[in-house]
Short mmCIF file of C-alpha atoms in Angstrom, two decimals:
data_model
loop_
_atom_site.label_atom_id
_atom_site.label_comp_id
_atom_site.label_asym_id
_atom_site.label_seq_id
_atom_site.Cartn_x
_atom_site.Cartn_y
_atom_site.Cartn_z
CA UNK G 849 62.11 -4.19 38.98
CA UNK G 850 63.91 -1.01 40.04
CA UNK G 851 67.57 -0.70 38.80
CA UNK G 852 70.40 1.50 39.84
CA UNK G 853 73.59 1.97 37.71
CA UNK G 854 76.45 3.30 39.82
CA UNK G 855 79.35 4.84 37.99
CA UNK G 856 82.58 4.07 39.92
CA UNK G 857 85.51 5.85 38.33
CA UNK G 858 88.19 5.46 40.81
CA UNK G 859 87.56 2.02 42.49
CA UNK G 860 90.31 -0.57 41.74
CA UNK G 861 89.65 -3.42 39.41
CA UNK G 862 91.72 -5.63 41.70
CA UNK G 863 91.01 -6.48 45.25
CA UNK G 864 94.14 -4.98 46.48
CA UNK G 865 92.72 -2.46 48.88
CA UNK G 866 92.01 -2.31 52.65
CA UNK G 867 88.58 -2.31 54.09
CA UNK G 868 89.95 0.23 56.56
CA UNK G 869 90.76 2.82 53.78
CA UNK G 870 87.68 2.70 51.56
CA UNK G 871 87.44 6.55 51.03
CA UNK G 872 91.11 6.89 50.06
CA UNK G 873 92.75 3.62 48.70
CA UNK G 874 89.43 2.28 47.27
CA UNK G 875 88.46 5.38 45.34
CA UNK G 876 85.50 6.29 47.40
CA UNK G 877 84.14 2.89 47.66
CA UNK G 878 82.55 3.80 50.96
CA UNK G 879 80.17 6.16 49.17
CA UNK G 880 79.28 3.65 46.45
CA UNK G 881 78.69 1.04 49.33
CA UNK G 882 76.19 3.55 50.86
CA UNK G 883 74.37 3.78 47.58
CA UNK G 884 74.30 0.03 47.25
CA UNK G 885 72.83 -0.50 50.71
CA UNK G 886 70.41 2.59 50.22
CA UNK G 887 69.16 0.53 47.10
CA UNK G 888 68.39 -2.60 49.10
CA UNK G 889 67.91 -2.37 52.83
CA UNK G 890 64.76 -2.03 54.67
CA UNK G 891 64.37 -2.05 58.40
CA UNK G 892 63.20 -5.77 58.24
CA UNK G 893 64.76 -7.22 55.14
CA UNK G 894 65.88 -6.53 51.48
CA UNK G 895 64.10 -5.05 48.66
CA UNK G 896 63.88 -8.18 46.35
CA UNK G 897 62.85 -6.36 43.28
CA UNK G 898 65.93 -4.29 42.99
CA UNK G 899 69.04 -4.79 40.94
CA UNK G 900 72.18 -2.74 41.20
CA UNK G 901 75.10 -2.41 38.57
CA UNK G 902 78.26 -1.06 40.07
CA UNK G 903 80.32 -0.21 36.93
CA UNK G 904 84.07 -0.22 37.90
CA UNK G 905 86.38 1.84 35.74
CA UNK G 906 84.32 1.29 32.57
CA UNK G 907 85.66 -2.36 32.53
CA UNK G 908 83.97 -4.53 35.08
CA UNK G 909 80.43 -4.60 36.53
CA UNK G 910 79.32 -6.08 39.74
CA UNK G 911 75.66 -6.80 39.63
CA UNK G 912 73.64 -7.26 42.92
CA UNK G 913 70.34 -9.12 42.62
CA UNK G 914 67.92 -8.25 45.40
CA UNK G 915 65.99 -11.58 45.22
CA UNK G 916 69.11 -13.50 45.65
CA UNK G 917 71.26 -11.47 47.98
CA UNK G 918 72.10 -12.97 51.38
CA UNK G 919 74.01 -11.20 54.14
CA UNK G 920 73.70 -7.62 52.86
CA UNK G 921 74.43 -5.71 56.05
CA UNK G 922 73.73 -2.00 55.99
CA UNK G 923 77.28 -1.06 57.02
CA UNK G 924 79.82 0.22 54.38
CA UNK G 925 82.43 -2.33 55.45
CA UNK G 926 80.63 -5.48 54.85
CA UNK G 927 79.26 -4.24 51.44
CA UNK G 928 82.88 -3.39 50.44
CA UNK G 929 83.91 -6.75 51.53
CA UNK G 930 81.36 -8.26 48.95
CA UNK G 931 82.90 -6.04 46.19
CA UNK G 932 86.28 -6.97 47.07
CA UNK G 933 85.35 -10.62 47.11
CA UNK G 934 83.76 -10.34 43.70
CA UNK G 935 87.09 -8.66 42.30
CA UNK G 936 89.12 -11.36 43.74
CA UNK G 937 87.04 -13.83 41.48
CA UNK G 938 87.61 -11.75 38.31
CA UNK G 939 89.57 -14.28 36.47
CA UNK G 940 86.30 -16.52 36.59
CA UNK G 941 84.40 -14.04 34.55
CA UNK G 942 84.94 -15.13 30.96
CA UNK G 943 83.30 -13.50 27.99
CA UNK G 944 79.49 -13.06 28.80
CA UNK G 945 79.72 -15.49 31.77
CA UNK G 946 80.03 -13.91 35.17
CA UNK G 947 82.03 -15.06 38.26
CA UNK G 948 79.38 -15.67 40.96
CA UNK G 949 81.48 -15.37 44.20
CA UNK G 950 78.57 -15.13 46.60
CA UNK G 951 74.71 -15.36 46.45
CA UNK G 952 73.15 -12.56 44.46
CA UNK G 953 76.46 -11.00 43.57
CA UNK G 954 77.95 -11.44 39.98
CA UNK G 955 80.98 -10.01 38.40
CA UNK G 956 80.89 -9.43 34.74
CA UNK G 957 83.41 -8.32 32.21
CA UNK G 958 81.13 -5.63 31.11
CA UNK G 959 81.77 -1.96 30.44
CA UNK G 960 79.30 0.83 30.78
CA UNK G 961 78.10 0.52 27.16
CA UNK G 962 77.23 -3.07 27.72
CA UNK G 963 75.47 -2.40 31.05
CA UNK G 964 73.39 0.45 29.65
CA UNK G 965 72.50 -1.80 26.64
CA UNK G 966 71.30 -4.52 29.21
CA UNK G 967 69.08 -2.23 31.39
CA UNK G 968 67.71 -0.28 28.33
CA UNK G 969 66.24 -3.50 27.07
CA UNK G 970 64.24 -3.70 30.24
CA UNK G 971 62.76 -0.31 30.66
CA UNK G 972 63.53 3.46 30.50
CA UNK G 973 66.81 4.71 31.57
CA UNK G 974 66.87 7.86 33.64
CA UNK G 975 69.83 9.78 34.82
CA UNK G 976 69.67 11.27 38.43
CA UNK G 977 71.33 14.68 38.13
CA UNK G 978 70.87 17.93 39.97
CA UNK G 979 70.25 19.72 36.63
CA UNK G 980 67.42 17.42 35.64
CA UNK G 981 63.65 18.01 35.77
CA UNK G 982 61.80 17.51 39.08
CA UNK G 983 60.90 13.81 39.73
CA UNK G 984 57.22 14.76 40.03
CA UNK G 985 57.15 15.77 36.31
CA UNK G 986 57.81 12.19 35.24
CA UNK G 987 55.01 10.48 37.05
CA UNK G 988 55.28 7.43 38.87
CA UNK G 989 54.14 5.00 36.12
CA UNK G 990 57.02 5.95 33.88
CA UNK G 991 59.58 5.57 36.66
CA UNK G 992 58.45 2.41 38.39
CA UNK G 993 60.30 0.02 36.04
CA UNK G 994 63.17 2.31 35.41
CA UNK G 995 66.93 2.19 35.74
CA UNK G 996 68.38 5.03 37.53
CA UNK G 997 71.95 6.06 36.55
CA UNK G 998 74.20 8.00 39.09
CA UNK G 999 77.83 8.90 38.97
CA UNK G 1000 80.15 8.91 41.91
CA UNK G 1001 82.08 11.94 43.09
CA UNK G 1002 83.30 12.60 39.58
CA UNK G 1003 81.43 14.08 36.64
CA UNK G 1004 80.78 11.66 33.96
CA UNK G 1005 83.53 11.64 31.17
CA UNK G 1006 82.86 12.97 27.61
CA UNK G 1007 82.64 9.27 26.36
CA UNK G 1008 80.35 8.41 29.13
CA UNK G 1009 78.14 11.51 28.38
CA UNK G 1010 77.88 10.41 24.67
CA UNK G 1011 76.94 6.81 25.73
CA UNK G 1012 74.31 8.15 28.23
CA UNK G 1013 72.77 10.53 25.66
CA UNK G 1014 72.17 7.57 23.43
CA UNK G 1015 70.06 5.68 26.03
CA UNK G 1016 68.85 7.99 28.60
CA UNK G 1017 65.35 8.98 28.28
CA UNK G 1018 65.42 11.90 30.65
CA UNK G 1019 67.33 13.44 33.59
CA UNK G 1020 65.67 13.94 36.92
CA UNK G 1021 66.43 15.79 40.23
CA UNK G 1022 65.00 14.55 43.42
CA UNK G 1023 64.59 18.05 45.23
CA UNK G 1024 65.89 21.57 45.65
CA UNK G 1025 68.99 20.54 47.50
CA UNK G 1026 71.80 18.54 45.86
CA UNK G 1027 72.01 15.29 47.83
CA UNK G 1028 74.63 12.49 48.05
CA UNK G 1029 73.85 9.73 45.70
CA UNK G 1030 72.68 7.36 48.52
CA UNK G 1031 70.26 9.95 49.85
CA UNK G 1032 68.98 10.59 46.26
CA UNK G 1033 68.25 6.74 45.93
CA UNK G 1034 66.38 6.79 49.25
CA UNK G 1035 64.17 9.57 47.82
CA UNK G 1036 63.56 7.73 44.58
CA UNK G 1037 62.39 4.72 46.62
CA UNK G 1038 60.21 6.98 48.76
CA UNK G 1039 58.59 8.64 45.63
CA UNK G 1040 57.99 5.14 44.15
CA UNK G 1041 56.98 3.34 47.52
CA UNK G 1042 54.35 5.99 48.03
CA UNK G 1043 52.96 5.85 44.35
CA UNK G 1044 54.11 9.44 43.86
CA UNK G 1045 53.57 10.71 47.48
CA UNK G 1046 49.94 9.35 47.43
CA UNK G 1047 50.03 6.34 49.59
CA UNK G 1048 51.48 6.15 53.10
CA UNK F 589 65.96 24.62 63.10
CA UNK F 590 65.42 20.88 62.52
CA UNK F 591 66.47 18.71 65.39
CA UNK F 592 66.82 14.93 65.64
CA UNK F 593 67.09 13.04 68.93
CA UNK F 594 68.62 9.55 68.49
CA UNK F 595 68.30 7.02 71.38
CA UNK F 596 71.27 4.97 71.68
CA UNK F 597 70.77 2.12 74.12
CA UNK F 598 73.83 0.05 73.74
CA UNK F 599 76.66 2.51 72.88
CA UNK F 600 79.37 2.58 75.44
CA UNK F 601 79.49 5.57 77.73
CA UNK F 602 83.33 5.31 77.64
CA UNK F 603 85.56 5.46 74.63
CA UNK F 604 86.85 1.84 74.95
CA UNK F 605 85.73 0.51 71.56
CA UNK F 606 87.28 0.03 68.30
CA UNK F 607 86.40 1.81 65.15
CA UNK F 608 86.71 -1.44 63.41
CA UNK F 609 83.84 -2.92 65.18
CA UNK F 610 81.14 -0.45 65.43
CA UNK F 611 78.28 -2.78 64.85
CA UNK F 612 79.32 -5.22 67.67
CA UNK F 613 81.54 -3.78 70.29
CA UNK F 614 80.15 -0.26 69.97
CA UNK F 615 76.42 -1.12 70.34
CA UNK F 616 75.42 -0.47 66.63
CA UNK F 617 77.21 2.78 66.60
CA UNK F 618 77.62 2.37 62.82
CA UNK F 619 73.85 2.73 62.33
CA UNK F 620 73.62 5.80 64.69
CA UNK F 621 76.46 7.36 62.75
CA UNK F 622 74.60 6.83 59.47
CA UNK F 623 71.70 8.65 61.13
CA UNK F 624 73.95 11.55 62.28
CA UNK F 625 75.33 11.91 58.72
CA UNK F 626 71.94 11.60 57.19
CA UNK F 627 71.00 14.46 59.37
CA UNK F 628 73.68 16.82 58.31
CA UNK F 629 75.37 16.05 55.00
CA UNK F 630 74.44 17.50 51.50
CA UNK F 631 76.39 16.92 48.43
CA UNK F 632 78.22 20.36 48.88
CA UNK F 633 78.32 20.99 52.54
CA UNK F 634 76.47 20.69 55.79
CA UNK F 635 72.91 21.69 56.76
CA UNK F 636 73.69 24.46 59.22
CA UNK F 637 70.17 24.66 60.58
CA UNK F 638 70.20 21.17 62.08
CA UNK F 639 71.03 19.98 65.58
CA UNK F 640 71.36 16.20 66.58
CA UNK F 641 71.21 14.87 70.03
CA UNK F 642 72.61 11.42 70.55
CA UNK F 643 71.42 10.18 73.88
CA UNK F 644 73.73 7.44 75.10
CA UNK F 645 72.53 4.98 77.63
CA UNK F 646 70.18 7.53 79.31
CA UNK F 647 73.19 9.13 80.79
CA UNK F 648 75.22 11.20 78.33
CA UNK F 649 74.21 13.30 75.34
CA UNK F 650 76.51 14.20 72.41
CA UNK F 651 74.97 17.32 70.75
CA UNK F 652 76.02 18.17 67.02
CA UNK F 653 75.45 21.74 66.02
CA UNK F 654 75.33 22.11 62.14
CA UNK F 655 76.38 25.67 62.15
CA UNK F 656 79.45 24.88 63.96
CA UNK F 657 80.49 21.50 62.72
CA UNK F 658 83.68 20.95 60.90
CA UNK F 659 85.06 18.01 59.15
CA UNK F 660 81.85 15.85 59.25
CA UNK F 661 82.53 13.31 56.62
CA UNK F 662 79.83 11.05 55.44
CA UNK F 663 81.49 7.85 56.35
CA UNK F 664 80.51 5.92 59.48
CA UNK F 665 83.94 5.67 60.69
CA UNK F 666 84.89 9.39 61.02
CA UNK F 667 81.65 10.23 62.61
CA UNK F 668 82.22 7.39 65.13
CA UNK F 669 85.65 8.85 65.79
CA UNK F 670 83.85 12.31 66.70
CA UNK F 671 81.65 10.33 69.33
CA UNK F 672 84.60 8.38 70.75
CA UNK F 673 86.65 11.61 71.17
CA UNK F 674 83.68 13.23 72.88
CA UNK F 675 83.50 10.36 75.39
CA UNK F 676 87.04 10.65 75.97
CA UNK F 677 86.38 14.17 77.31
CA UNK F 678 83.57 13.09 79.46
CA UNK F 679 85.32 14.08 82.68
CA UNK F 680 85.24 17.72 81.43
CA UNK F 681 81.42 17.80 81.31
CA UNK F 682 80.45 19.05 84.86
CA UNK F 683 76.93 19.74 85.88
CA UNK F 684 75.12 21.75 83.00
CA UNK F 685 78.48 22.57 81.37
CA UNK F 686 79.49 20.29 78.46
CA UNK F 687 82.80 19.11 77.29
CA UNK F 688 83.60 20.69 73.78
CA UNK F 689 86.09 18.43 72.40
CA UNK F 690 85.72 19.46 68.75
CA UNK F 691 83.93 22.39 66.80
CA UNK F 692 80.23 21.88 66.80
CA UNK F 693 80.47 18.79 69.16
CA UNK F 694 79.44 18.98 72.83
CA UNK F 695 79.04 16.25 75.38
CA UNK F 696 76.51 16.82 78.15
CA UNK F 697 75.79 14.88 81.43
CA UNK F 698 72.20 14.93 80.13
CA UNK F 699 69.63 12.02 80.26
CA UNK F 700 66.75 11.58 77.92
CA UNK F 701 64.38 13.51 80.22
CA UNK F 702 66.81 16.55 80.05
CA UNK F 703 67.25 16.34 76.34
CA UNK F 704 63.52 16.11 75.71
CA UNK F 705 62.82 19.05 78.07
CA UNK F 706 65.41 21.11 76.07
CA UNK F 707 64.06 20.30 72.58
CA UNK F 708 60.41 20.72 73.87
CA UNK F 709 61.13 24.23 74.86
CA UNK F 710 62.01 24.99 71.28
CA UNK F 711 59.17 23.44 69.15
CA UNK F 712 57.04 20.44 68.85
CA UNK F 713 58.53 17.08 69.43
CA UNK F 714 57.59 14.35 67.03
CA UNK F 715 58.30 10.65 67.33
CA UNK F 716 59.32 8.81 63.98
CA UNK F 717 57.63 5.43 64.31
CA UNK F 718 56.22 2.98 61.91
CA UNK F 719 52.77 2.86 63.81
CA UNK F 720 52.54 6.61 63.51
CA UNK F 721 50.14 8.71 61.19
CA UNK F 722 51.45 9.60 57.60
CA UNK F 723 53.79 12.58 57.54
CA UNK F 724 51.55 14.31 55.08
CA UNK F 725 48.81 14.41 57.66
CA UNK F 726 50.74 16.87 59.74
CA UNK F 727 51.53 19.56 57.29
CA UNK F 728 54.99 21.08 56.64
CA UNK F 729 54.34 24.23 58.84
CA UNK F 730 53.88 22.06 61.84
CA UNK F 731 56.96 20.09 61.30
CA UNK F 732 59.52 22.59 59.98
CA UNK F 733 60.71 23.55 63.46
CA UNK F 734 60.17 20.19 65.07
CA UNK F 735 62.41 17.74 66.90
CA UNK F 736 62.21 14.17 65.62
CA UNK F 737 62.78 11.38 67.97
CA UNK F 738 64.15 7.97 66.76
CA UNK F 739 65.02 4.89 68.61
CA UNK F 740 67.86 2.72 67.51
CA UNK F 741 67.57 -1.12 67.05
CA UNK F 742 65.88 -1.53 70.26
CA UNK F 743 62.25 -0.54 71.16
CA UNK F 744 62.11 2.23 73.68
CA UNK F 745 61.97 1.06 77.29
CA UNK F 746 58.81 1.43 79.42
CA UNK F 747 60.45 4.40 81.26
CA UNK F 748 61.37 6.20 78.04
CA UNK F 749 57.94 5.44 76.66
CA UNK F 750 56.36 7.40 79.65
CA UNK F 751 58.84 10.21 79.06
CA UNK F 752 58.02 10.46 75.40
CA UNK F 753 54.39 10.44 76.12
CA UNK F 754 54.72 13.50 78.25
CA UNK F 755 56.35 15.58 75.55
CA UNK F 756 55.50 14.02 72.12
CA UNK F 757 53.01 15.88 70.11
CA UNK F 758 52.46 13.04 67.68
CA UNK F 759 53.95 9.99 65.86
CA UNK F 760 54.67 9.94 62.42
CA UNK F 761 55.61 7.46 59.75
CA UNK F 762 57.27 8.38 56.52
CA UNK F 763 55.89 5.89 54.08
CA UNK F 764 54.36 2.41 53.55
CA UNK F 765 57.76 0.52 54.03
CA UNK F 766 59.58 0.39 57.43
CA UNK F 767 62.93 2.04 56.75
CA UNK F 768 66.05 2.22 58.66
CA UNK F 769 66.57 5.38 60.84
CA UNK F 770 68.90 7.12 58.60
CA UNK F 771 66.62 6.65 55.47
CA UNK F 772 63.64 7.95 57.53
CA UNK F 773 65.70 11.13 58.36
CA UNK F 774 66.45 11.48 54.70
CA UNK F 775 62.69 11.21 53.93
CA UNK F 776 61.92 13.81 56.64
CA UNK F 777 64.56 16.25 54.98
CA UNK F 778 63.01 15.57 51.57
CA UNK F 779 59.47 16.37 52.89
CA UNK F 780 60.70 19.49 54.43
CA UNK F 781 63.07 20.73 51.74
CA UNK F 782 60.19 20.36 49.19
CA UNK F 783 57.77 22.29 51.44
CA UNK F 784 55.67 19.12 51.60
CA UNK F 785 56.40 17.78 48.17
CA UNK F 786 55.41 21.17 46.52
CA UNK F 787 58.74 22.79 45.55
CA UNK F 788 61.44 20.90 43.68
#
């Protein structure tokens, strides 16, 4: 299982935004949707052994489960519609029980701390960051079952930094150029798909 | 200079399409826009030494020049707007002279044959294809000044195949999984940025 944790600082916690204005009114949800699709889509299908956690405003978390997802198209707009639908069902998420508005999509009342606790129970937690060590330093065995944490266009807050430091095993960069989050995810997949650039 | 040649079989040659329906009414222009942005965008700027040729219906070619581009946002919609604006200026493209509707964007009356001739004059031409040889077989020196050709959701036609065979030096695949075109472009950049996975 590969997991990605996406920190969404400015995405609304209610569905009151337009799919025509994802960059502005929805807090750069367009970029986050590109990261979600980069995590899952292949040319002929979906990566089933991937789980993505979209942590919205340190309050709600939308979890996408590759093995159950249906209808994840590669465009930003339809992915944003899945997020918006999940937010519309937020009242159904009670305590630890999620709302499950569509196959493979669950909305939890879960903040970053709870999400990090959940992923840390399953494997190493790695932060993707331009100041990290080169991905090749870690070795593919270490990373194959890891959760990769990425922030959106904002730096993590001081509180988030403290939380991350308590669970993150290491920080990793994927190359000499600083990439957008979705491209960094594509490179992580490439590194793992090729068993560390060994198998093509 | 890295160049990418994108074959757009179903994109309209006139600007009569809605930005709200890129996948349907605009012939999967959404996917092509993701390939254009994957070619150019970095987290803090644009790759200046990149040129992209969007060949529409084997009739018109929109050329994006990294060193001159302004306002290329990473979302599909704004990139599609650049293409649509270029098409709206098509009457200004006369003979070999392009229309130049916005900085770094030029629309030529140029078919695939003429585009391939132009890129082949500058370096090797490589087809990205799932049946090609592994990218690591070619070596980074060979590929650093290459033009990479990718088709959209359609297979190339028999005529296009003949044209490609006359100029393509080799076919390359980027890994064991078949990726969408934009992710394949991201991997090509990663391979070249890291000098063949050597420099991070």
